């Protein structure tokens, strides 16, 4: 260093990403469950903001995954925050184990039949973020009695239990923005998570509804897919959606940075997108006419965009 001026390091890509608003929590449900340590390391390397851990008991949902011991083992493999999503009937019985495992947040379901409050209190007493999640058909009002104890509201936009299901846009529209109001008492650190079917097609809408954390599973674990690019794309689309609303419905991404090369119904747009992506060119799909058009996604046209470069 002698004699030379210390040069300012260029910001790392990770720091640049933090300028945006939305965060991506990578669900490892659809990763190779035989090598979860690799999965969390990979998600971290590819730019995930969080790891989302789907715990299922074969009772609350018709599927089984892993428990606190697995999470404890994964804790050592990544520095990323761990969000546990407990789809289990008796979280109260196991909560100490999940806290001891090193979860940074624990979210339980409001539909369970045991008392909810003691578990939320235990999570908060341990200095972790406490969350409540709700199935698509459960009204947001079910969370009202617990609002003072909530750091996180997790809106499920698929039936809990499995990855890879179709996003329920109507559920998102009905609940995500309203969930923010539910957390209005908390001036700092409250988060709305959206879980289920979030991908490059749905991220813009999720962002427009002011979600803080987008849980993304199957869209990232497609063999051959560039996970880092997908995470950045989903985050950027969510931020674009948010800006879109702030911008009175006008597209905030300067459209000179992308070229609309076709407008097609969704199924044709998807087929063409897959063909073009086979040769390594990313294609974005946006709802034609913006977010205000009332038509359902299946019948409306979609704009297909390519990066101008
Ligand atoms: C579903 C889980 C989700 C799931 C999301 O029960 O809670 O976290 O992993 O996966 P995708 O993104 O495939 O819907
Ligand atoms: Zn989940």
mmCIF file of C-alpha atoms and ligand atoms in Angstrom:
data_model
loop_
_atom_site.group_PDB
_atom_site.id
_atom_site.type_symbol
_atom_site.label_atom_id
_atom_site.label_comp_id
_atom_site.label_asym_id
_atom_site.label_seq_id
_atom_site.Cartn_x
_atom_site.Cartn_y
_atom_site.Cartn_z
ATOM 1 C CA UNK A 1 0.000 0.000 0.000
ATOM 2 C CA UNK A 2 2.969 2.404 0.478
ATOM 3 C CA UNK A 3 3.015 5.270 -2.006
ATOM 4 C CA UNK A 4 -0.227 4.277 -3.678
ATOM 5 C CA UNK A 5 -3.617 5.782 -2.942
ATOM 6 C CA UNK A 6 -6.019 3.195 -1.683
ATOM 7 C CA UNK A 7 -8.554 2.735 -4.454
ATOM 8 C CA UNK A 8 -12.195 2.374 -3.656
ATOM 9 C CA UNK A 9 -13.303 -1.146 -4.438
ATOM 10 C CA UNK A 10 -16.187 -1.419 -6.911
ATOM 11 C CA UNK A 11 -19.371 -2.542 -5.160
ATOM 12 C CA UNK A 12 -19.856 -6.293 -5.182
ATOM 13 C CA UNK A 13 -22.880 -7.581 -7.107
ATOM 14 C CA UNK A 14 -24.437 -8.616 -3.807
ATOM 15 C CA UNK A 15 -24.300 -5.021 -2.533
ATOM 16 C CA UNK A 16 -25.815 -3.667 -5.745
ATOM 17 C CA UNK A 17 -28.693 -6.083 -5.408
ATOM 18 C CA UNK A 18 -29.500 -4.725 -1.960
ATOM 19 C CA UNK A 19 -30.512 -1.422 -3.552
ATOM 20 C CA UNK A 20 -33.793 -2.996 -4.596
ATOM 21 C CA UNK A 21 -36.753 -3.612 -2.363
ATOM 22 C CA UNK A 22 -37.834 -7.206 -2.812
ATOM 23 C CA UNK A 23 -35.946 -10.129 -1.265
ATOM 24 C CA UNK A 24 -35.856 -13.680 -2.555
ATOM 25 C CA UNK A 25 -36.075 -16.563 -0.086
ATOM 26 C CA UNK A 26 -35.011 -19.752 -1.815
ATOM 27 C CA UNK A 27 -37.116 -22.787 -0.877
ATOM 28 C CA UNK A 28 -35.086 -25.975 -0.982
ATOM 29 C CA UNK A 29 -38.173 -28.174 -1.219
ATOM 30 C CA UNK A 30 -37.476 -29.009 -4.847
ATOM 31 C CA UNK A 31 -33.689 -29.204 -4.496
ATOM 32 C CA UNK A 32 -31.881 -32.548 -4.343
ATOM 33 C CA UNK A 33 -32.974 -33.633 -0.862
ATOM 34 C CA UNK A 34 -30.062 -36.051 -0.828
ATOM 35 C CA UNK A 35 -27.645 -33.164 -0.788
ATOM 36 C CA UNK A 36 -29.205 -30.261 1.072
ATOM 37 C CA UNK A 37 -25.878 -28.892 2.255
ATOM 38 C CA UNK A 38 -24.920 -28.387 -1.361
ATOM 39 C CA UNK A 39 -28.333 -26.874 -2.103
ATOM 40 C CA UNK A 40 -28.044 -24.143 0.543
ATOM 41 C CA UNK A 41 -24.441 -23.376 -0.386
ATOM 42 C CA UNK A 42 -25.449 -23.116 -4.023
ATOM 43 C CA UNK A 43 -28.418 -20.852 -3.258
ATOM 44 C CA UNK A 44 -26.112 -18.603 -1.220
ATOM 45 C CA UNK A 45 -23.501 -18.471 -3.967
ATOM 46 C CA UNK A 46 -26.156 -17.666 -6.551
ATOM 47 C CA UNK A 47 -27.343 -14.615 -4.615
ATOM 48 C CA UNK A 48 -30.315 -15.794 -2.507
ATOM 49 C CA UNK A 49 -31.271 -13.393 0.300
ATOM 50 C CA UNK A 50 -32.667 -16.121 2.567
ATOM 51 C CA UNK A 51 -33.235 -19.847 2.764
ATOM 52 C CA UNK A 52 -36.873 -20.908 3.172
ATOM 53 C CA UNK A 53 -37.276 -24.262 4.914
ATOM 54 C CA UNK A 54 -40.547 -26.122 4.382
ATOM 55 C CA UNK A 55 -41.205 -28.408 7.323
ATOM 56 C CA UNK A 56 -44.110 -30.839 6.797
ATOM 57 C CA UNK A 57 -45.474 -33.465 9.144
ATOM 58 C CA UNK A 58 -47.687 -35.610 6.901
ATOM 59 C CA UNK A 59 -50.615 -34.493 9.017
ATOM 60 C CA UNK A 60 -51.229 -30.796 8.578
ATOM 61 C CA UNK A 61 -50.259 -31.357 4.949
ATOM 62 C CA UNK A 62 -50.159 -34.648 3.019
ATOM 63 C CA UNK A 63 -46.384 -34.664 2.689
ATOM 64 C CA UNK A 64 -43.276 -35.134 4.844
ATOM 65 C CA UNK A 65 -39.965 -33.307 4.653
ATOM 66 C CA UNK A 66 -37.421 -32.668 7.397
ATOM 67 C CA UNK A 67 -37.261 -31.379 10.945
ATOM 68 C CA UNK A 68 -35.119 -29.382 13.382
ATOM 69 C CA UNK A 69 -32.123 -31.708 13.256
ATOM 70 C CA UNK A 70 -31.749 -31.210 9.541
ATOM 71 C CA UNK A 71 -32.114 -27.453 9.982
ATOM 72 C CA UNK A 72 -29.470 -27.483 12.722
ATOM 73 C CA UNK A 73 -27.085 -29.249 10.363
ATOM 74 C CA UNK A 74 -27.818 -26.768 7.575
ATOM 75 C CA UNK A 75 -27.251 -23.836 9.930
ATOM 76 C CA UNK A 76 -23.527 -24.567 9.796
ATOM 77 C CA UNK A 77 -23.463 -24.561 5.995
ATOM 78 C CA UNK A 78 -24.679 -21.049 5.253
ATOM 79 C CA UNK A 79 -24.562 -17.541 6.663
ATOM 80 C CA UNK A 80 -27.927 -16.675 5.135
ATOM 81 C CA UNK A 81 -30.933 -16.173 7.403
ATOM 82 C CA UNK A 82 -33.063 -19.293 7.763
ATOM 83 C CA UNK A 83 -36.837 -18.868 7.523
ATOM 84 C CA UNK A 84 -38.659 -21.946 8.834
ATOM 85 C CA UNK A 85 -42.155 -22.476 7.464
ATOM 86 C CA UNK A 86 -43.783 -25.016 9.746
ATOM 87 C CA UNK A 87 -46.630 -26.830 8.038
ATOM 88 C CA UNK A 88 -47.166 -28.999 11.084
ATOM 89 C CA UNK A 89 -50.132 -29.591 13.361
ATOM 90 C CA UNK A 90 -48.269 -29.238 16.658
ATOM 91 C CA UNK A 91 -45.600 -26.568 16.402
ATOM 92 C CA UNK A 92 -45.841 -25.886 20.135
ATOM 93 C CA UNK A 93 -44.439 -29.313 20.870
ATOM 94 C CA UNK A 94 -41.311 -28.770 18.788
ATOM 95 C CA UNK A 95 -40.779 -25.013 18.916
ATOM 96 C CA UNK A 96 -37.799 -25.145 21.293
ATOM 97 C CA UNK A 97 -36.034 -27.539 18.949
ATOM 98 C CA UNK A 98 -36.597 -25.251 15.971
ATOM 99 C CA UNK A 99 -35.296 -22.270 17.916
ATOM 100 C CA UNK A 100 -32.307 -24.250 19.120
ATOM 101 C CA UNK A 101 -31.646 -25.286 15.503
ATOM 102 C CA UNK A 102 -30.884 -21.643 14.688
ATOM 103 C CA UNK A 103 -33.911 -20.535 12.683
ATOM 104 C CA UNK A 104 -33.943 -16.746 12.256
ATOM 105 C CA UNK A 105 -37.675 -16.691 11.774
ATOM 106 C CA UNK A 106 -40.357 -19.273 12.461
ATOM 107 C CA UNK A 107 -43.730 -19.110 10.760
ATOM 108 C CA UNK A 108 -46.577 -21.369 11.821
ATOM 109 C CA UNK A 109 -50.064 -21.845 10.371
ATOM 110 C CA UNK A 110 -53.132 -20.097 11.702
ATOM 111 C CA UNK A 111 -55.344 -23.117 10.872
ATOM 112 C CA UNK A 112 -53.792 -25.415 13.488
ATOM 113 C CA UNK A 113 -55.991 -26.644 16.305
ATOM 114 C CA UNK A 114 -53.680 -25.898 19.250
ATOM 115 C CA UNK A 115 -53.167 -22.492 20.887
ATOM 116 C CA UNK A 116 -51.123 -20.198 18.683
ATOM 117 C CA UNK A 117 -50.193 -17.398 21.026
ATOM 118 C CA UNK A 118 -47.761 -19.295 23.295
ATOM 119 C CA UNK A 119 -45.750 -20.431 20.286
ATOM 120 C CA UNK A 120 -45.575 -16.931 18.821
ATOM 121 C CA UNK A 121 -44.473 -15.648 22.221
ATOM 122 C CA UNK A 122 -41.788 -18.316 22.523
ATOM 123 C CA UNK A 123 -40.386 -17.374 19.115
ATOM 124 C CA UNK A 124 -40.249 -13.701 20.031
ATOM 125 C CA UNK A 125 -38.810 -14.393 23.485
ATOM 126 C CA UNK A 126 -35.921 -16.134 21.725
ATOM 127 C CA UNK A 127 -35.312 -12.960 19.716
ATOM 128 C CA UNK A 128 -36.440 -14.430 16.421
ATOM 129 C CA UNK A 129 -39.094 -13.174 14.013
ATOM 130 C CA UNK A 130 -42.512 -14.733 14.499
ATOM 131 C CA UNK A 131 -44.840 -15.348 11.589
ATOM 132 C CA UNK A 132 -48.266 -16.651 10.746
ATOM 133 C CA UNK A 133 -49.072 -18.206 7.414
ATOM 134 C CA UNK A 134 -52.478 -18.930 5.980
ATOM 135 C CA UNK A 135 -53.849 -21.326 3.400
ATOM 136 C CA UNK A 136 -55.315 -19.800 0.229
ATOM 137 C CA UNK A 137 -58.898 -20.197 1.438
ATOM 138 C CA UNK A 138 -58.330 -18.828 4.958
ATOM 139 C CA UNK A 139 -59.367 -15.168 5.274
ATOM 140 C CA UNK A 140 -56.788 -12.681 6.427
ATOM 141 C CA UNK A 141 -59.115 -11.720 9.288
ATOM 142 C CA UNK A 142 -58.097 -15.018 10.964
ATOM 143 C CA UNK A 143 -54.799 -13.309 11.807
ATOM 144 C CA UNK A 144 -56.374 -10.317 13.532
ATOM 145 C CA UNK A 145 -56.256 -11.687 17.104
ATOM 146 C CA UNK A 146 -52.484 -12.184 16.822
ATOM 147 C CA UNK A 147 -51.446 -9.035 14.987
ATOM 148 C CA UNK A 148 -49.540 -7.511 17.911
ATOM 149 C CA UNK A 149 -47.345 -10.633 18.046
ATOM 150 C CA UNK A 150 -46.549 -10.798 14.342
ATOM 151 C CA UNK A 151 -43.346 -9.870 12.565
ATOM 152 C CA UNK A 152 -44.222 -11.829 9.417
ATOM 153 C CA UNK A 153 -47.400 -12.558 7.510
ATOM 154 C CA UNK A 154 -46.863 -15.333 4.979
ATOM 155 C CA UNK A 155 -49.530 -15.409 2.299
ATOM 156 C CA UNK A 156 -49.777 -18.808 0.623
ATOM 157 C CA UNK A 157 -50.625 -18.605 -3.039
ATOM 158 C CA UNK A 158 -50.806 -22.408 -3.476
ATOM 159 C CA UNK A 159 -52.244 -25.115 -1.230
ATOM 160 C CA UNK A 160 -49.393 -25.963 1.157
ATOM 161 C CA UNK A 161 -47.740 -29.342 0.721
ATOM 162 C CA UNK A 162 -45.961 -29.380 -2.611
ATOM 163 C CA UNK A 163 -43.729 -27.249 -4.788
ATOM 164 C CA UNK A 164 -44.359 -26.584 -8.449
ATOM 165 C CA UNK A 165 -48.033 -25.607 -8.275
ATOM 166 C CA UNK A 166 -49.785 -22.828 -10.164
ATOM 167 C CA UNK A 167 -49.797 -19.351 -8.557
ATOM 168 C CA UNK A 168 -53.220 -18.186 -7.341
ATOM 169 C CA UNK A 169 -53.278 -14.587 -8.510
ATOM 170 C CA UNK A 170 -56.693 -13.841 -7.024
ATOM 171 C CA UNK A 171 -55.520 -14.898 -3.579
ATOM 172 C CA UNK A 172 -52.493 -12.643 -3.913
ATOM 173 C CA UNK A 173 -54.646 -9.690 -4.977
ATOM 174 C CA UNK A 174 -57.051 -10.251 -2.096
ATOM 175 C CA UNK A 175 -54.481 -10.619 0.664
ATOM 176 C CA UNK A 176 -50.955 -9.363 0.038
ATOM 177 C CA UNK A 177 -51.497 -5.626 0.197
ATOM 178 C CA UNK A 178 -54.012 -6.081 3.009
ATOM 179 C CA UNK A 179 -51.403 -8.084 4.950
ATOM 180 C CA UNK A 180 -49.242 -4.981 4.990
ATOM 181 C CA UNK A 181 -52.027 -3.114 6.799
ATOM 182 C CA UNK A 182 -52.230 -5.891 9.313
ATOM 183 C CA UNK A 183 -48.592 -5.220 10.204
ATOM 184 C CA UNK A 184 -49.000 -1.438 10.231
ATOM 185 C CA UNK A 185 -48.480 -1.305 14.004
ATOM 186 C CA UNK A 186 -44.898 -2.433 13.518
ATOM 187 C CA UNK A 187 -42.946 0.531 12.240
ATOM 188 C CA UNK A 188 -39.807 -1.402 11.567
ATOM 189 C CA UNK A 189 -38.937 -4.871 10.375
ATOM 190 C CA UNK A 190 -42.380 -6.234 9.501
ATOM 191 C CA UNK A 191 -42.460 -8.448 6.428
ATOM 192 C CA UNK A 192 -45.054 -9.838 4.089
ATOM 193 C CA UNK A 193 -43.885 -13.084 2.468
ATOM 194 C CA UNK A 194 -45.584 -14.612 -0.555
ATOM 195 C CA UNK A 195 -45.161 -18.368 -0.853
ATOM 196 C CA UNK A 196 -46.169 -20.603 -3.737
ATOM 197 C CA UNK A 197 -45.919 -20.380 -7.516
ATOM 198 C CA UNK A 198 -43.642 -17.349 -7.550
ATOM 199 C CA UNK A 199 -41.567 -17.233 -10.711
ATOM 200 C CA UNK A 200 -40.611 -14.833 -13.499
ATOM 201 C CA UNK A 201 -44.215 -14.699 -14.706
ATOM 202 C CA UNK A 202 -45.782 -13.891 -11.364
ATOM 203 C CA UNK A 203 -43.040 -11.844 -9.642
ATOM 204 C CA UNK A 204 -44.157 -8.558 -11.166
ATOM 205 C CA UNK A 205 -47.634 -8.862 -9.672
ATOM 206 C CA UNK A 206 -46.242 -9.963 -6.294
ATOM 207 C CA UNK A 207 -43.925 -6.941 -6.283
ATOM 208 C CA UNK A 208 -46.762 -4.622 -7.268
ATOM 209 C CA UNK A 209 -48.634 -5.775 -4.170
ATOM 210 C CA UNK A 210 -45.677 -4.618 -2.061
ATOM 211 C CA UNK A 211 -44.524 -8.051 -0.879
ATOM 212 C CA UNK A 212 -41.205 -7.893 0.943
ATOM 213 C CA UNK A 213 -40.069 -11.486 0.539
ATOM 214 C CA UNK A 214 -40.766 -13.700 -2.458
ATOM 215 C CA UNK A 215 -40.421 -17.391 -1.676
ATOM 216 C CA UNK A 216 -39.193 -19.178 -4.778
ATOM 217 C CA UNK A 217 -38.794 -22.935 -5.067
ATOM 218 C CA UNK A 218 -39.291 -25.001 -8.193
ATOM 219 C CA UNK A 219 -38.512 -22.140 -10.596
ATOM 220 C CA UNK A 220 -34.897 -22.212 -9.369
ATOM 221 C CA UNK A 221 -34.230 -25.935 -9.370
ATOM 222 C CA UNK A 222 -34.913 -26.660 -13.024
ATOM 223 C CA UNK A 223 -31.950 -28.651 -14.377
ATOM 224 C CA UNK A 224 -29.763 -26.478 -16.572
ATOM 225 C CA UNK A 225 -31.329 -23.235 -15.346
ATOM 226 C CA UNK A 226 -28.998 -20.418 -14.338
ATOM 227 C CA UNK A 227 -30.143 -19.942 -10.743
ATOM 228 C CA UNK A 228 -28.331 -16.659 -10.147
ATOM 229 C CA UNK A 229 -29.812 -15.072 -13.239
ATOM 230 C CA UNK A 230 -33.271 -16.313 -12.278
ATOM 231 C CA UNK A 231 -33.009 -14.877 -8.752
ATOM 232 C CA UNK A 232 -31.886 -11.509 -10.117
ATOM 233 C CA UNK A 233 -34.636 -11.563 -12.716
ATOM 234 C CA UNK A 234 -37.361 -12.348 -10.177
ATOM 235 C CA UNK A 235 -36.092 -9.672 -7.807
ATOM 236 C CA UNK A 236 -35.914 -7.114 -10.615
ATOM 237 C CA UNK A 237 -39.410 -7.973 -11.837
ATOM 238 C CA UNK A 238 -40.818 -7.636 -8.329
ATOM 239 C CA UNK A 239 -39.162 -4.253 -7.951
ATOM 240 C CA UNK A 240 -40.482 -3.265 -11.352
ATOM 241 C CA UNK A 241 -44.000 -4.212 -10.290
ATOM 242 C CA UNK A 242 -43.654 -2.054 -7.188
ATOM 243 C CA UNK A 243 -42.392 0.889 -9.228
ATOM 244 C CA UNK A 244 -45.182 0.349 -11.733
ATOM 245 C CA UNK A 245 -47.739 1.088 -9.070
ATOM 246 C CA UNK A 246 -45.785 4.060 -7.739
ATOM 247 C CA UNK A 247 -45.628 5.267 -11.320
ATOM 248 C CA UNK A 248 -49.417 5.394 -11.822
ATOM 249 C CA UNK A 249 -49.438 2.237 -13.908
ATOM 250 C CA UNK A 250 -46.836 3.351 -16.430
ATOM 251 C CA UNK A 251 -43.980 0.920 -17.088
ATOM 252 C CA UNK A 252 -40.990 2.001 -15.012
ATOM 253 C CA UNK A 253 -38.365 -0.076 -16.833
ATOM 254 C CA UNK A 254 -37.329 2.099 -19.730
ATOM 255 C CA UNK A 255 -38.638 0.038 -22.590
ATOM 256 C CA UNK A 256 -35.573 0.984 -24.638
ATOM 257 C CA UNK A 257 -33.700 -1.542 -22.494
ATOM 258 C CA UNK A 258 -35.925 -4.320 -23.741
ATOM 259 C CA UNK A 259 -37.613 -5.032 -27.051
ATOM 260 C CA UNK A 260 -41.165 -6.336 -27.328
ATOM 261 C CA UNK A 261 -40.947 -8.772 -30.193
ATOM 262 C CA UNK A 262 -44.297 -10.573 -29.938
ATOM 263 C CA UNK A 263 -47.657 -10.387 -28.168
ATOM 264 C CA UNK A 264 -49.362 -13.763 -27.788
ATOM 265 C CA UNK A 265 -51.776 -15.683 -25.575
ATOM 266 C CA UNK A 266 -49.948 -17.191 -22.618
ATOM 267 C CA UNK A 267 -49.699 -20.807 -23.782
ATOM 268 C CA UNK A 268 -48.204 -19.808 -27.152
ATOM 269 C CA UNK A 269 -45.921 -17.260 -25.507
ATOM 270 C CA UNK A 270 -44.637 -19.955 -23.135
ATOM 271 C CA UNK A 271 -43.908 -22.394 -25.973
ATOM 272 C CA UNK A 272 -42.014 -19.771 -27.931
ATOM 273 C CA UNK A 273 -40.191 -18.651 -24.777
ATOM 274 C CA UNK A 274 -38.985 -22.210 -24.142
ATOM 275 C CA UNK A 275 -37.736 -22.510 -27.731
ATOM 276 C CA UNK A 276 -35.764 -19.255 -27.545
ATOM 277 C CA UNK A 277 -34.349 -20.018 -24.092
ATOM 278 C CA UNK A 278 -32.974 -23.304 -25.415
ATOM 279 C CA UNK A 279 -30.355 -21.264 -27.250
ATOM 280 C CA UNK A 280 -29.516 -19.332 -24.070
ATOM 281 C CA UNK A 281 -31.438 -16.071 -24.613
ATOM 282 C CA UNK A 282 -33.625 -15.000 -21.649
ATOM 283 C CA UNK A 283 -37.172 -13.970 -22.555
ATOM 284 C CA UNK A 284 -39.431 -11.949 -20.274
ATOM 285 C CA UNK A 285 -43.211 -12.228 -20.278
ATOM 286 C CA UNK A 286 -45.323 -9.292 -19.128
ATOM 287 C CA UNK A 287 -49.076 -9.021 -19.091
ATOM 288 C CA UNK A 288 -49.937 -6.889 -22.118
ATOM 289 C CA UNK A 289 -51.604 -3.640 -21.119
ATOM 290 C CA UNK A 290 -50.104 -3.653 -17.640
ATOM 291 C CA UNK A 291 -51.557 -4.734 -14.344
ATOM 292 C CA UNK A 292 -54.861 -2.897 -14.653
ATOM 293 C CA UNK A 293 -56.410 -5.081 -17.359
ATOM 294 C CA UNK A 294 -59.118 -7.173 -15.739
ATOM 295 C CA UNK A 295 -58.883 -10.217 -18.016
ATOM 296 C CA UNK A 296 -57.719 -13.457 -16.406
ATOM 297 C CA UNK A 297 -54.143 -14.445 -17.194
ATOM 298 C CA UNK A 298 -55.218 -17.366 -19.354
ATOM 299 C CA UNK A 299 -57.207 -15.264 -21.819
ATOM 300 C CA UNK A 300 -55.227 -12.053 -22.017
ATOM 301 C CA UNK A 301 -52.265 -11.465 -24.299
ATOM 302 C CA UNK A 302 -48.724 -11.402 -23.012
ATOM 303 C CA UNK A 303 -45.881 -9.246 -24.317
ATOM 304 C CA UNK A 304 -42.666 -11.118 -25.008
ATOM 305 C CA UNK A 305 -39.544 -9.075 -24.376
ATOM 306 C CA UNK A 306 -35.858 -9.553 -25.082
ATOM 307 C CA UNK A 307 -32.985 -7.580 -23.507
ATOM 308 C CA UNK A 308 -32.018 -4.916 -26.041
ATOM 309 C CA UNK A 309 -28.365 -5.888 -25.819
HETATM 310 C C1 LIG B 1 -45.407 -25.269 -0.427
HETATM 311 C C2 LIG B 1 -44.230 -24.584 0.189
HETATM 312 C C3 LIG B 1 -43.519 -23.628 -0.694
HETATM 313 C C4 LIG B 1 -42.922 -24.252 -1.899
HETATM 314 C C5 LIG B 1 -42.777 -23.198 -2.935
HETATM 315 O O1 LIG B 1 -46.095 -25.976 0.569
HETATM 316 O O2 LIG B 1 -44.606 -23.879 1.334
HETATM 317 O O3 LIG B 1 -42.513 -22.955 0.031
HETATM 318 O O4 LIG B 1 -41.679 -24.788 -1.719
HETATM 319 O O5 LIG B 1 -42.407 -23.833 -4.093
HETATM 320 P P1 LIG B 1 -42.834 -23.259 -5.514
HETATM 321 O O6 LIG B 1 -42.040 -22.017 -5.715
HETATM 322 O O7 LIG B 1 -42.482 -24.336 -6.444
HETATM 323 O O8 LIG B 1 -44.312 -23.011 -5.466
HETATM 324 ZN ZN1 LIG B 2 -43.074 -22.598 2.249
#
